Coordinates of C-alpha atoms and ligand atoms in Angstrom, one line a residue:
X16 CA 77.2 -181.0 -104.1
X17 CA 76.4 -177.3 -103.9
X18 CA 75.7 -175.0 -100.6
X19 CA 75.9 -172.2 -102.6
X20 CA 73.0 -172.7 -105.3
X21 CA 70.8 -170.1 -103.7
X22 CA 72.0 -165.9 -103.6
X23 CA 72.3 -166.8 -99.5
X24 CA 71.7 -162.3 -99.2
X25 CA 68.2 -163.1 -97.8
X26 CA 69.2 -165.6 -94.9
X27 CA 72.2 -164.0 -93.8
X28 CA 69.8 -160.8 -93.2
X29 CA 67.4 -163.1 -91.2
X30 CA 70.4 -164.3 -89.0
X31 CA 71.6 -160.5 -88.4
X32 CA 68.5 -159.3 -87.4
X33 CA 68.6 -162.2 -84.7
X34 CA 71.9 -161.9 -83.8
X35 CA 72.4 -161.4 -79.8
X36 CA 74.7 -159.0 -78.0
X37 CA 75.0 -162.4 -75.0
X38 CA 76.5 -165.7 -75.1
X39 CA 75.9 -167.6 -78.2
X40 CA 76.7 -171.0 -79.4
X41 CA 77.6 -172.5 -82.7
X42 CA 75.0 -174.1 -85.0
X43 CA 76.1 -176.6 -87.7
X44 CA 74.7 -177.3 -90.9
X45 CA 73.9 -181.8 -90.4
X46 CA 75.2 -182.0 -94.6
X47 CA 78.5 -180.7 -93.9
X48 CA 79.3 -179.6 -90.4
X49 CA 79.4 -175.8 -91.4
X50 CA 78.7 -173.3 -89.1
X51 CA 75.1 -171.9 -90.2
X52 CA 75.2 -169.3 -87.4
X53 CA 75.1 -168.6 -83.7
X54 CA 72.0 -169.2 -81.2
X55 CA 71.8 -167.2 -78.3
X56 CA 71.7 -169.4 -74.8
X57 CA 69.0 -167.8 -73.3
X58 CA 68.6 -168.7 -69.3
X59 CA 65.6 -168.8 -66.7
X60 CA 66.3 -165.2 -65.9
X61 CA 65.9 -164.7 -69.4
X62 CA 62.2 -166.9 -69.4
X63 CA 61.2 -165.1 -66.6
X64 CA 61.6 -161.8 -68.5
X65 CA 59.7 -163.2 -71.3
X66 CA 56.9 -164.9 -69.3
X67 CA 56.3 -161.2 -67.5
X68 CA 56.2 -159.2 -70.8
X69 CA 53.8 -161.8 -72.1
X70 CA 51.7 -161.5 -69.0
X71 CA 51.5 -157.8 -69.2
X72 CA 50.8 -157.6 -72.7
X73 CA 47.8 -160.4 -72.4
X74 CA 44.9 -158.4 -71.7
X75 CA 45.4 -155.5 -74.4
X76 CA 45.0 -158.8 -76.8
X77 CA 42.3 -160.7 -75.4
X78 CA 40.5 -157.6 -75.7
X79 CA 40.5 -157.2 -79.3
X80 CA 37.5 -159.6 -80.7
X81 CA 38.2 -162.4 -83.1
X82 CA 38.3 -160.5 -86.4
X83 CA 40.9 -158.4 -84.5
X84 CA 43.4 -160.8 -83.6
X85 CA 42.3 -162.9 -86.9
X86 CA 43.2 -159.6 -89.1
X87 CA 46.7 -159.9 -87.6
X88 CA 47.1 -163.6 -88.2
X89 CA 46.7 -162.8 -92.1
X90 CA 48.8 -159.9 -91.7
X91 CA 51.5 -162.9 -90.5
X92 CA 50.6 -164.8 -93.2
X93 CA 51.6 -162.1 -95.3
X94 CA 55.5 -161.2 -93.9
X95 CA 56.0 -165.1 -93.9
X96 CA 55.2 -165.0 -97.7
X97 CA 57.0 -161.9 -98.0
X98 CA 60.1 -163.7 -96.5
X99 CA 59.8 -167.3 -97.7
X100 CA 62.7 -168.2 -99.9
X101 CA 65.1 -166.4 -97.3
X102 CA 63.3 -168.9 -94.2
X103 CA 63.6 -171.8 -96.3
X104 CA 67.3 -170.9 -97.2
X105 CA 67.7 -171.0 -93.0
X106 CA 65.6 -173.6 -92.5
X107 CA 67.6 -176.1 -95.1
X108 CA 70.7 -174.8 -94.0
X109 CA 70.1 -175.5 -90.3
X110 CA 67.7 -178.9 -90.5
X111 CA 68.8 -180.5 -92.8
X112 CA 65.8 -180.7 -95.0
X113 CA 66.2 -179.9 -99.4
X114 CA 64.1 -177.0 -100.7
X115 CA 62.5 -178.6 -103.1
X116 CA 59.9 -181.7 -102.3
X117 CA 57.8 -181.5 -99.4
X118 CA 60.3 -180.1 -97.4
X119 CA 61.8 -176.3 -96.5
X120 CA 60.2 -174.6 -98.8
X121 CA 56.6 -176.3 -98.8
X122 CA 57.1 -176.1 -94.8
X123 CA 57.4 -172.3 -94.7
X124 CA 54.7 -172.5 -97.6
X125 CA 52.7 -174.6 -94.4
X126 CA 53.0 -172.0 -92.1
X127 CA 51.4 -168.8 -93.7
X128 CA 48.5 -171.6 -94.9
X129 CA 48.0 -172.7 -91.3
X130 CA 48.2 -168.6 -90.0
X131 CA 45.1 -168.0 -92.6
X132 CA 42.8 -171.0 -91.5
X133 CA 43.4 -170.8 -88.4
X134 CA 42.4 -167.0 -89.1
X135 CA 39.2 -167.7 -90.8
X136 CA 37.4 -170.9 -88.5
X137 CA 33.9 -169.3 -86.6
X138 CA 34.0 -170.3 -83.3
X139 CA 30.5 -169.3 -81.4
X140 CA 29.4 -169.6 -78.5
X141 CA 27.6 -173.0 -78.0
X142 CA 24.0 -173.0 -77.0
X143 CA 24.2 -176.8 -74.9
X144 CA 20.4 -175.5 -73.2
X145 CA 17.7 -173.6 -74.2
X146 CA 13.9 -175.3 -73.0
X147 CA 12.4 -172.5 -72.0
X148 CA 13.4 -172.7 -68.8
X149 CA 17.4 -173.4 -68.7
X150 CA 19.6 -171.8 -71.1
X151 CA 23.4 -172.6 -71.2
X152 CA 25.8 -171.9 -73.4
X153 CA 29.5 -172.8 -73.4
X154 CA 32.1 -169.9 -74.2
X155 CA 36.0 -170.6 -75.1
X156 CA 37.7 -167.7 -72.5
X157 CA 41.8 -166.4 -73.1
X158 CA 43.7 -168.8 -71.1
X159 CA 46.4 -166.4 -70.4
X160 CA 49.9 -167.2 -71.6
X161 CA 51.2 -170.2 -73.5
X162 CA 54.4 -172.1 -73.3
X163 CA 55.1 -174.4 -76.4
X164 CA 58.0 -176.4 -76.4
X165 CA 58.6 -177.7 -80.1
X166 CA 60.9 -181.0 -81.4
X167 CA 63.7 -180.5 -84.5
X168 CA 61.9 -182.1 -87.5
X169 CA 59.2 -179.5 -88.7
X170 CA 60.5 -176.6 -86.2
X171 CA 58.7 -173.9 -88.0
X172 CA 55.2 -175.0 -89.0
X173 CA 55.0 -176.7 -85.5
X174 CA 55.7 -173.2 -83.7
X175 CA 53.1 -172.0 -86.1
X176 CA 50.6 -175.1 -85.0
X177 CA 51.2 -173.6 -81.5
X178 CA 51.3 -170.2 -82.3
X179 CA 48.6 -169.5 -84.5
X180 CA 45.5 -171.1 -82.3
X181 CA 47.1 -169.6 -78.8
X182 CA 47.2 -166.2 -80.9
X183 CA 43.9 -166.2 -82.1
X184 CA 41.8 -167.0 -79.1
X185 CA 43.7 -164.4 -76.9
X186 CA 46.6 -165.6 -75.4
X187 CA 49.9 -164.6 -75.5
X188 CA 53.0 -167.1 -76.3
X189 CA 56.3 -168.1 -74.9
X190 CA 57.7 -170.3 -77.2
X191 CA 61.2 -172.5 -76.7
X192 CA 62.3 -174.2 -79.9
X193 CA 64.2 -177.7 -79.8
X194 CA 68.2 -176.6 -79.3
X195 CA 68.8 -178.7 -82.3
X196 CA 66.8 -176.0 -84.5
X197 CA 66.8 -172.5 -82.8
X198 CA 67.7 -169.9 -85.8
X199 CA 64.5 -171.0 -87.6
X200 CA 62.1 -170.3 -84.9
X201 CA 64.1 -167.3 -84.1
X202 CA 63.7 -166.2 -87.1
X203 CA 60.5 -167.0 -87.7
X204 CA 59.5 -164.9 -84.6
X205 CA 61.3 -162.0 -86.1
X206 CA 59.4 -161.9 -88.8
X207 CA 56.0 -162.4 -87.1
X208 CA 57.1 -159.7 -85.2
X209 CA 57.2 -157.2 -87.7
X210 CA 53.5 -157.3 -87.6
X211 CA 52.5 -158.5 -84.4
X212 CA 51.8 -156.4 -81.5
X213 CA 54.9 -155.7 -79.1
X214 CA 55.1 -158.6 -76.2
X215 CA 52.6 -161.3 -77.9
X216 CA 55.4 -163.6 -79.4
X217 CA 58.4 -164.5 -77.4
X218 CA 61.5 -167.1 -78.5
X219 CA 63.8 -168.1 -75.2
X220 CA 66.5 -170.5 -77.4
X221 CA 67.5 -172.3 -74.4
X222 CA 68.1 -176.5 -73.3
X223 CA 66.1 -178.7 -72.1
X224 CA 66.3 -177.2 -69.0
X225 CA 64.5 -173.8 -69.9
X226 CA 62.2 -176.3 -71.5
X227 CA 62.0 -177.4 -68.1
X228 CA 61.0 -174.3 -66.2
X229 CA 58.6 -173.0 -68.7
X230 CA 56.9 -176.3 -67.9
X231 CA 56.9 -175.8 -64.4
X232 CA 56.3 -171.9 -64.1
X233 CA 53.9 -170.6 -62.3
X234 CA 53.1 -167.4 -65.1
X235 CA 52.5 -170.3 -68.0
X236 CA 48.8 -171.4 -68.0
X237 CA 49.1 -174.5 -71.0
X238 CA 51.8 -176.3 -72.3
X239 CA 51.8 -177.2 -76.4
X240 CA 54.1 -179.9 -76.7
X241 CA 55.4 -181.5 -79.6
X242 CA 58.4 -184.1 -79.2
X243 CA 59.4 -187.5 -77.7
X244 CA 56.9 -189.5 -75.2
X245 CA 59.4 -189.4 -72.9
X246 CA 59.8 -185.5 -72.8
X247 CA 55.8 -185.5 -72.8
X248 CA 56.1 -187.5 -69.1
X249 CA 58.4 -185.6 -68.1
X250 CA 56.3 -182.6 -69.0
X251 CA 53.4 -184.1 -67.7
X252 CA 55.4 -184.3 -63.9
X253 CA 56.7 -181.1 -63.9
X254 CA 53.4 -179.1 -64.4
X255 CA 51.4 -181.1 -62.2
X256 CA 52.1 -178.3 -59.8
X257 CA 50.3 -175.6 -61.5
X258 CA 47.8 -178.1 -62.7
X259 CA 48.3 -176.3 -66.6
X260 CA 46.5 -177.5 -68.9
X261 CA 48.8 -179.7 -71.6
X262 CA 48.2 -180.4 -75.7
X263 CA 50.7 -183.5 -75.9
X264 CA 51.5 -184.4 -79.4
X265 CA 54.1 -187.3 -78.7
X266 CA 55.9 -190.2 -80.4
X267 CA 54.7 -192.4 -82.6
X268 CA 55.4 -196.1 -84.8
X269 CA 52.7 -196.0 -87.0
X270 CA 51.7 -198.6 -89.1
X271 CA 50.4 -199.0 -92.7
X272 CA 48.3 -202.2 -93.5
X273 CA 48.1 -202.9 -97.8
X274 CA 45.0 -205.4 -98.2
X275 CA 45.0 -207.5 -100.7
X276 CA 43.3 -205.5 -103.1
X277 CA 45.6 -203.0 -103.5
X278 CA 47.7 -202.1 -106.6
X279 CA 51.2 -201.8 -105.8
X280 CA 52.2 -199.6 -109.0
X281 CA 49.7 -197.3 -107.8
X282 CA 50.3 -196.9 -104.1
X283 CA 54.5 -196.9 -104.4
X284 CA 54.3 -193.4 -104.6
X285 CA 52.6 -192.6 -102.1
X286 CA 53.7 -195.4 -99.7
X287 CA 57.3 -193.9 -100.1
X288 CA 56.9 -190.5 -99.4
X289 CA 54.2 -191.4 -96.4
X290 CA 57.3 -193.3 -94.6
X291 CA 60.5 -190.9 -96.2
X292 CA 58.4 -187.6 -96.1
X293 CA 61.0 -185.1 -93.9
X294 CA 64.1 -187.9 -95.0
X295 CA 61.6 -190.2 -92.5
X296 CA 62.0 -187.3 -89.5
X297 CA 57.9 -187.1 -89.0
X298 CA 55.9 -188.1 -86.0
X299 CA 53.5 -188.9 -88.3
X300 CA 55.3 -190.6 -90.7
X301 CA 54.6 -194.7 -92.2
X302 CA 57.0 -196.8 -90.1
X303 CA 56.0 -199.9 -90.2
X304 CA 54.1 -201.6 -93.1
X305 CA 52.6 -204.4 -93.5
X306 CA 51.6 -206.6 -96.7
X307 CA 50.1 -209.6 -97.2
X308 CA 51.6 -212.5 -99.0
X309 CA 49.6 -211.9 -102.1
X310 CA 51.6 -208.7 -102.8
X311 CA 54.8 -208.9 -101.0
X312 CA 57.3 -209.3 -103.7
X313 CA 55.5 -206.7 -106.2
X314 CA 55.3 -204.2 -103.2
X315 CA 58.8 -204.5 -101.7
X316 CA 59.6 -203.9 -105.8
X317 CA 57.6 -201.1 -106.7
X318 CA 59.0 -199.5 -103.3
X319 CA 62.4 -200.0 -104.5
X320 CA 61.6 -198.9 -108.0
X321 CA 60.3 -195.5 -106.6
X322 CA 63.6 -194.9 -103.8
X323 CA 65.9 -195.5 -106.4
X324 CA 64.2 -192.1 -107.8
X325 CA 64.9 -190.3 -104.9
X326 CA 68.1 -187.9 -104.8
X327 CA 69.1 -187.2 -101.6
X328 CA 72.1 -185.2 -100.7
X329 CA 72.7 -181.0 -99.4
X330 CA 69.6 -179.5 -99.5
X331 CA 70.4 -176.0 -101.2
X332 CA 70.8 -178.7 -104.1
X333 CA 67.5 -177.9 -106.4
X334 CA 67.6 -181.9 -107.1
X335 CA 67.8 -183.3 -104.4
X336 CA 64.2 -184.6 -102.1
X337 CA 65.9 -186.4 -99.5
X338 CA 68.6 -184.8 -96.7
X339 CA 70.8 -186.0 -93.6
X340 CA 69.3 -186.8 -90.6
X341 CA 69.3 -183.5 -88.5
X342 CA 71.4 -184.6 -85.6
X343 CA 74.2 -187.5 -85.2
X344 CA 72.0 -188.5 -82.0
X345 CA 68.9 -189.8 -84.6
X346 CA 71.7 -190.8 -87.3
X347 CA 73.0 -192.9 -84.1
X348 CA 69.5 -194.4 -83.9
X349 CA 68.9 -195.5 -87.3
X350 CA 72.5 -197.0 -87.6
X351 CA 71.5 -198.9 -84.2
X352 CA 67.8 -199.8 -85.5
X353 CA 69.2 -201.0 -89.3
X354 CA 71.8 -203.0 -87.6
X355 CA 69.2 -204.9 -85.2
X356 CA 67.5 -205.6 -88.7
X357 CA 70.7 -207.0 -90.5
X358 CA 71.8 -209.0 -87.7
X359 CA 68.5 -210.9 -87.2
X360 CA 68.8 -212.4 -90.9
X361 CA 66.3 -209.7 -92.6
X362 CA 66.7 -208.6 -96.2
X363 CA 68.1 -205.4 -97.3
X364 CA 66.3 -204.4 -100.4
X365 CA 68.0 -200.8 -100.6
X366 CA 70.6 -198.8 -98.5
X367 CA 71.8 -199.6 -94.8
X368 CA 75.1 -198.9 -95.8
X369 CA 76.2 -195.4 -94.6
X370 CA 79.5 -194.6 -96.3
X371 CA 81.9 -193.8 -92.9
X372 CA 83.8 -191.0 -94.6
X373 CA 81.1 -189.1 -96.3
X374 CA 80.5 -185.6 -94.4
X375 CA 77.3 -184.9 -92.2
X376 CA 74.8 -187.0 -90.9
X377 CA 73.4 -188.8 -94.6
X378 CA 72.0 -192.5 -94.1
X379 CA 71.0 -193.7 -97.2
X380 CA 67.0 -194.4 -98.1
X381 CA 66.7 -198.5 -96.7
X382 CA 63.8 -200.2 -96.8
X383 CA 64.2 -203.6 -94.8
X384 CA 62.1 -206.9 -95.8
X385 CA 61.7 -210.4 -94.1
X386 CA 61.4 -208.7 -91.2
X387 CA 59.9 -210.0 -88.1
X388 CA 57.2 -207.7 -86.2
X389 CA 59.0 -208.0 -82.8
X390 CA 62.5 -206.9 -84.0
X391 CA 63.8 -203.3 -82.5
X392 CA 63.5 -201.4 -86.4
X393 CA 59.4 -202.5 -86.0
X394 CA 59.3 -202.1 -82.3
X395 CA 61.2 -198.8 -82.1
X396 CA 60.7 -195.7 -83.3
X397 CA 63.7 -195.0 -86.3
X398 CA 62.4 -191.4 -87.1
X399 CA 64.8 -191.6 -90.0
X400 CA 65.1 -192.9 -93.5
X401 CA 64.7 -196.7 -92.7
X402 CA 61.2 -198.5 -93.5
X403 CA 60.7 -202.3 -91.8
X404 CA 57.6 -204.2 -94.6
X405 CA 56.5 -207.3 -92.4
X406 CA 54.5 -209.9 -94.3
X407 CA 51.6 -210.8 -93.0
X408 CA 49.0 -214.0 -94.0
X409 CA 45.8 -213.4 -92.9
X410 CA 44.1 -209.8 -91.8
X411 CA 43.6 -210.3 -88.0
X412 CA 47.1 -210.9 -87.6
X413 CA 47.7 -207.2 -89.5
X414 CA 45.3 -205.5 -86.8
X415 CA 46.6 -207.5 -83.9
X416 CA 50.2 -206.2 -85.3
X417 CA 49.6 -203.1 -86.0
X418 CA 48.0 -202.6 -82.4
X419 CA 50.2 -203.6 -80.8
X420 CA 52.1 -200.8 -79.9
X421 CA 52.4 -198.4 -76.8
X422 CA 51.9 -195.6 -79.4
X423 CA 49.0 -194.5 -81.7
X424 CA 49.3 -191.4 -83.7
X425 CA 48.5 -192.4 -86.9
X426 CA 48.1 -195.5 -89.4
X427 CA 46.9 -196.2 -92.9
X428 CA 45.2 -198.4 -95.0
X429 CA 45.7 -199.1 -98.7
X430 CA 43.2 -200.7 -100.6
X431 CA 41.2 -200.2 -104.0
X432 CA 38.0 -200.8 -102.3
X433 CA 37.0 -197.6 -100.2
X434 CA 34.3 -199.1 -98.0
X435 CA 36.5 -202.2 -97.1
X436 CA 39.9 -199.7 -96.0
X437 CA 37.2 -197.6 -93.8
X438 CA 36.1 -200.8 -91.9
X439 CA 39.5 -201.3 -91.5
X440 CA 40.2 -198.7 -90.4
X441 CA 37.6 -198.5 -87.7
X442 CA 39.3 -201.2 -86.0
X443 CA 43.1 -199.5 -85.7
X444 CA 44.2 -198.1 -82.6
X445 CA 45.0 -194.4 -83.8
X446 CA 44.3 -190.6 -83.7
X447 CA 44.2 -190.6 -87.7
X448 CA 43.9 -193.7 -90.3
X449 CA 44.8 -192.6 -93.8
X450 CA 43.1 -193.9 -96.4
X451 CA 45.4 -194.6 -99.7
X452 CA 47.6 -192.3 -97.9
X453 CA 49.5 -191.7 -95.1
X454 CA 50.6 -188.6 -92.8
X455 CA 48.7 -186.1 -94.7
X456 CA 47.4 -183.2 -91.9
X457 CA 45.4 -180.5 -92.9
X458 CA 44.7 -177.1 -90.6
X459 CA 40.3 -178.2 -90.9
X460 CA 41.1 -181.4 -89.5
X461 CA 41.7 -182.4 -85.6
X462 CA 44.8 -184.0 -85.1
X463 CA 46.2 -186.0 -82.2
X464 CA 47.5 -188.7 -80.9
X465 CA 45.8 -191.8 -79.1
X466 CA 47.8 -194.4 -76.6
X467 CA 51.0 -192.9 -75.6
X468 CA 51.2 -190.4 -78.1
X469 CA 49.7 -187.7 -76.4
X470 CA 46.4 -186.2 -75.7
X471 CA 44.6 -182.6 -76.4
X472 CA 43.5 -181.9 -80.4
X473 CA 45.6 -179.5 -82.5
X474 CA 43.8 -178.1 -86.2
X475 CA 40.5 -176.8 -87.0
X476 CA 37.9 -175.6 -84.1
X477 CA 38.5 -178.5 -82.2
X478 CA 42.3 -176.8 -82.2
X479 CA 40.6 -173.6 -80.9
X480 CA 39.1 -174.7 -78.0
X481 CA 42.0 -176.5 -76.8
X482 CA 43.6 -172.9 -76.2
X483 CA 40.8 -171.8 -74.5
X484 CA 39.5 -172.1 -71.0
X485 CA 35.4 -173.1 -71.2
X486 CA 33.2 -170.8 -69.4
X487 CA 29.4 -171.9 -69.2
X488 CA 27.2 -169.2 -68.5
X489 CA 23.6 -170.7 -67.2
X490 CA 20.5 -169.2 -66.2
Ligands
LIG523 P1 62.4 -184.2 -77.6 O1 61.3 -184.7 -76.7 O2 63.8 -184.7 -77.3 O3 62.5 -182.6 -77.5 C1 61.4 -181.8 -77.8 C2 61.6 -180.5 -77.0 O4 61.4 -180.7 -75.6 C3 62.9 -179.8 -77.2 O5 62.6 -178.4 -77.4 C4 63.6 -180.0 -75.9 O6 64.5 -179.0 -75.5 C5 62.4 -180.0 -74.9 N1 62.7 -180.8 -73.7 C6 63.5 -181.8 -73.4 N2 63.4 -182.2 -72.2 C7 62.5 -181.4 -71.6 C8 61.9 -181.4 -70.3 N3 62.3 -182.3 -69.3 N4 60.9 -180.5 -70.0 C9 60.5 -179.7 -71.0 N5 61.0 -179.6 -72.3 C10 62.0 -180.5 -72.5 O7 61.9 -184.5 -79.1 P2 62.7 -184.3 -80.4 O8 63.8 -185.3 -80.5 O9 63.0 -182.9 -80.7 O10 61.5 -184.7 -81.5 C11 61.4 -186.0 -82.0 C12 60.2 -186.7 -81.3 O11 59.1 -185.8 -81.4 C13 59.8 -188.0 -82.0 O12 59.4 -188.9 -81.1 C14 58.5 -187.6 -82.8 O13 57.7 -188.7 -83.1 C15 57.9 -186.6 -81.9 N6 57.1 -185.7 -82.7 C16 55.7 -185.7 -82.5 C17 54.9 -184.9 -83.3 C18 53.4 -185.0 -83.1 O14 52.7 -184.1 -83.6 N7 52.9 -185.9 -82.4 C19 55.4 -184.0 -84.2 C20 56.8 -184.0 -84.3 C21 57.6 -184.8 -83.6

């Protein structure tokens, strides 16, 4: 195991140019415990400076038009590129996550992709009325300034999903990232900064309670919030105050559902990395899969035939696909989760067996059968590398399962027959059914959550006009 594969020059820059004169506290690298650097513990004073200068520097940038502000997006774009291998160095050193696979450096490859569509969408004016004698259109006004409050998992391309639409329809941004993950959005702001105009962008690295008093403060006009459902509640409560307006994109359990006509060679790939995608750290990641009868054997097979694939071990490693969970806290989880699994009689098909000594926070790739659908690894979010496949005998019984959740961020069907998966699909309670795949978001395409996983669309226009405040002109 290597941390030293990279040259390590470019990251080490990124961390100096962040590096604060104040108090700082250590951050540790999950594979080994190292110190990757120091975060600085910003405070409310500290929020309240940043809220101000966003404030003041508002207007200047709601007055530029679209093509302006979309001109400096792709100028972002450009010093993420210009910085990627150094950003993914931080990000794997500080999450967790390998570079190669879809992780540090296809996230940082995420966020200059996400900076040019969001760039590029039209968003007009929308004529609702126009008989002759009414016309009406709707407009998407600046809101003013943006608080966005981001989880541990993908921390950079979800500041960028908050960033990038609040930029672009004239708001300015206060941005807090999780405390598990500060030096990558601190970075990342860094660089955006080198292009951006002074006061748009602003990173307070505090705890949850800064989190707290950007949600409450009375200069913040809309929360973005990605992170647990209990932190969106909580969020929820302590704006009601200012009545802001919130984008929630909370928890989820997703389910897959494989029909009968599936071919299990031919969806194992893509089954494993829709539930391990991020080492299994995704909100919108497969956890919880359901096959009938039929296929159960050949599928819980093919699954193990692909994990045993899979390297997973320090992420500087070029071979490696799979990481440690970030944070003890979610290794704490899974350990808890898997356990609930073994001691109800399930099978074990792979993994569950952490070795004790080993440094960091590594759980080994497990995917869990004979599982029943009320046990606490189906019922619970795992957020980890852990995977529950519940048999199932006739289709209803899959719905009624796979519905039957608090939570409904996304789902999946997998089937050979494209017109059977879509009616299928139609009848699963979710913000997104995958077809044949499984967690795949794409900056044209809305995304949200339905149930308790949040409200508010993020992505495409739909994304757009979430950060803006409608203004119908009628006469
Ligand atoms: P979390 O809710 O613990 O923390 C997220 C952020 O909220 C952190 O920055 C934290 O400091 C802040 N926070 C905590 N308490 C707060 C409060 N009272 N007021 C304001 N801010 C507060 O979530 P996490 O553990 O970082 O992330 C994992 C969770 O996020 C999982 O449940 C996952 O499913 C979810 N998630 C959802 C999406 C999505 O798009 N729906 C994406 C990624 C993660």
């Amino acid at each position: 195991m290597t941390t030293e594969s990279t040259t390590s020059t470019g990251y080490r820059e990124l961390l100096s140019r962040i590096a604060s004169p104040g108090e700082t506290r250590p951050i540790t690298d999950p594979a080994t415990g190292e110190e990757v650097g120091r975060a600085p513990v910003h405070t409310a004073a500290d929020l309240d400076a940043a809220v101000a200068a966003a404030r003041a520097a508002q207007p200047a940038w709601a007055a530029l038009s679209h093509a302006e502000r979309s001109g400096y997006l792709n100028r972002a774009a450009d010093a993420i590129e210009a910085n990627a291998e150094a950003l993914a160095e931080l990000l794997s050193r500080e999450q967790g996550k390998p570079l190669n696979g879809p992780n540090a450096r296809f996230e940082v490859g995420a966020c200059s992709a996400w900076l040019r569509a969001t760039a590029s969408f039209e968003l007009e004016p929308e004529v609702v009325v126009d008989d002759g004698e009414t016309h009406a259109e709707v407009h998407y006004r600046p809101l003013g300034v943006v608080g966005a409050i981001g989880p541990w998992n993908w921390p950079m391309m979800i500041s960028i999903w908050q960033i990038a639409p609040s930029l672009r329809m004239g708001n300015t941004v206060v941005l807090k990232p999780s405390e598990y993950t500060p030096l990558s959005v601190l970075a990342l702001g860094d660089v955006l900064n080198t292009v951006l105009p002074e006061g748009l962008l602003h990173v307070v690295s505090g705890g949850r309670d800064v989190g707290e008093a950007l949600s409450g403060h009375a200069g913040i006009d809309k929360i973005m919030f990605t992170g647990s459902t209990a932190t969106g509640k909580a969020i929820i409560r302590s704006s009601a105050d200012t009545v802001k307006r919130l984008t929630l994109e909370l928890g989820g359990n997703d389910a897959g559902i494989v029909l009968e006509d599936a071919d299990p060679q031919a969806i194992a790939e893509g089954l494993f990395w829709g539930a391990f995608i991020n080492t299994g750290q995704t909100c919108a990641a497969l956890k919880r899969l359901y096959v009938p009868d039929s296929l159960y054997e050949q599928v819980c097979e093919a699954l193990t035939a692909v994990a045993a694939q899979m390297p997973m071990g320090h992420g500087l490693d070029e071979n490696n696909v799979l990481g440690p969970l970030q944070n003890r806290a979610q290794f704490d989880v899974v350990a808890r989760l898997v356990g609930a699994a073994k001691a109800s009689g399930a099978r074990v098909l792979t993994g569950g067996d952490p070795d004790p000594d080993a440094p960091g926070h590594f759980y080994p790739t497990t995917l869990v059968a004979d599982i029943d659908n009320d046990n606490p690894l189906v019922a619970e979010e795992q957020f980890g590398p852990a995977l529950p496949i519940i048999r199932y005998t006739d289709l209803d019984q899959a719905v009624e399962m796979a519905n039957g959740l608090d939570v409904g961020l996304g789902a999946s069907v997998w089937s050979s027959d494209a017109a059977r998966a879509r009616e299928v699909a139609a009848r699963l309670e979710a913000g997104t059914v995958w077809i044949n795949k499984h967690g795949a978001v794409d900056p044209r395409v809305p995304f949200g959550g339905a149930k308790q996983s949040g409200y508010g669309l993020e992505f495409g226009v739909a994304g757009l006009k979430g950060l803006g405040t409608p203004q119908v002109i009628a006469g």
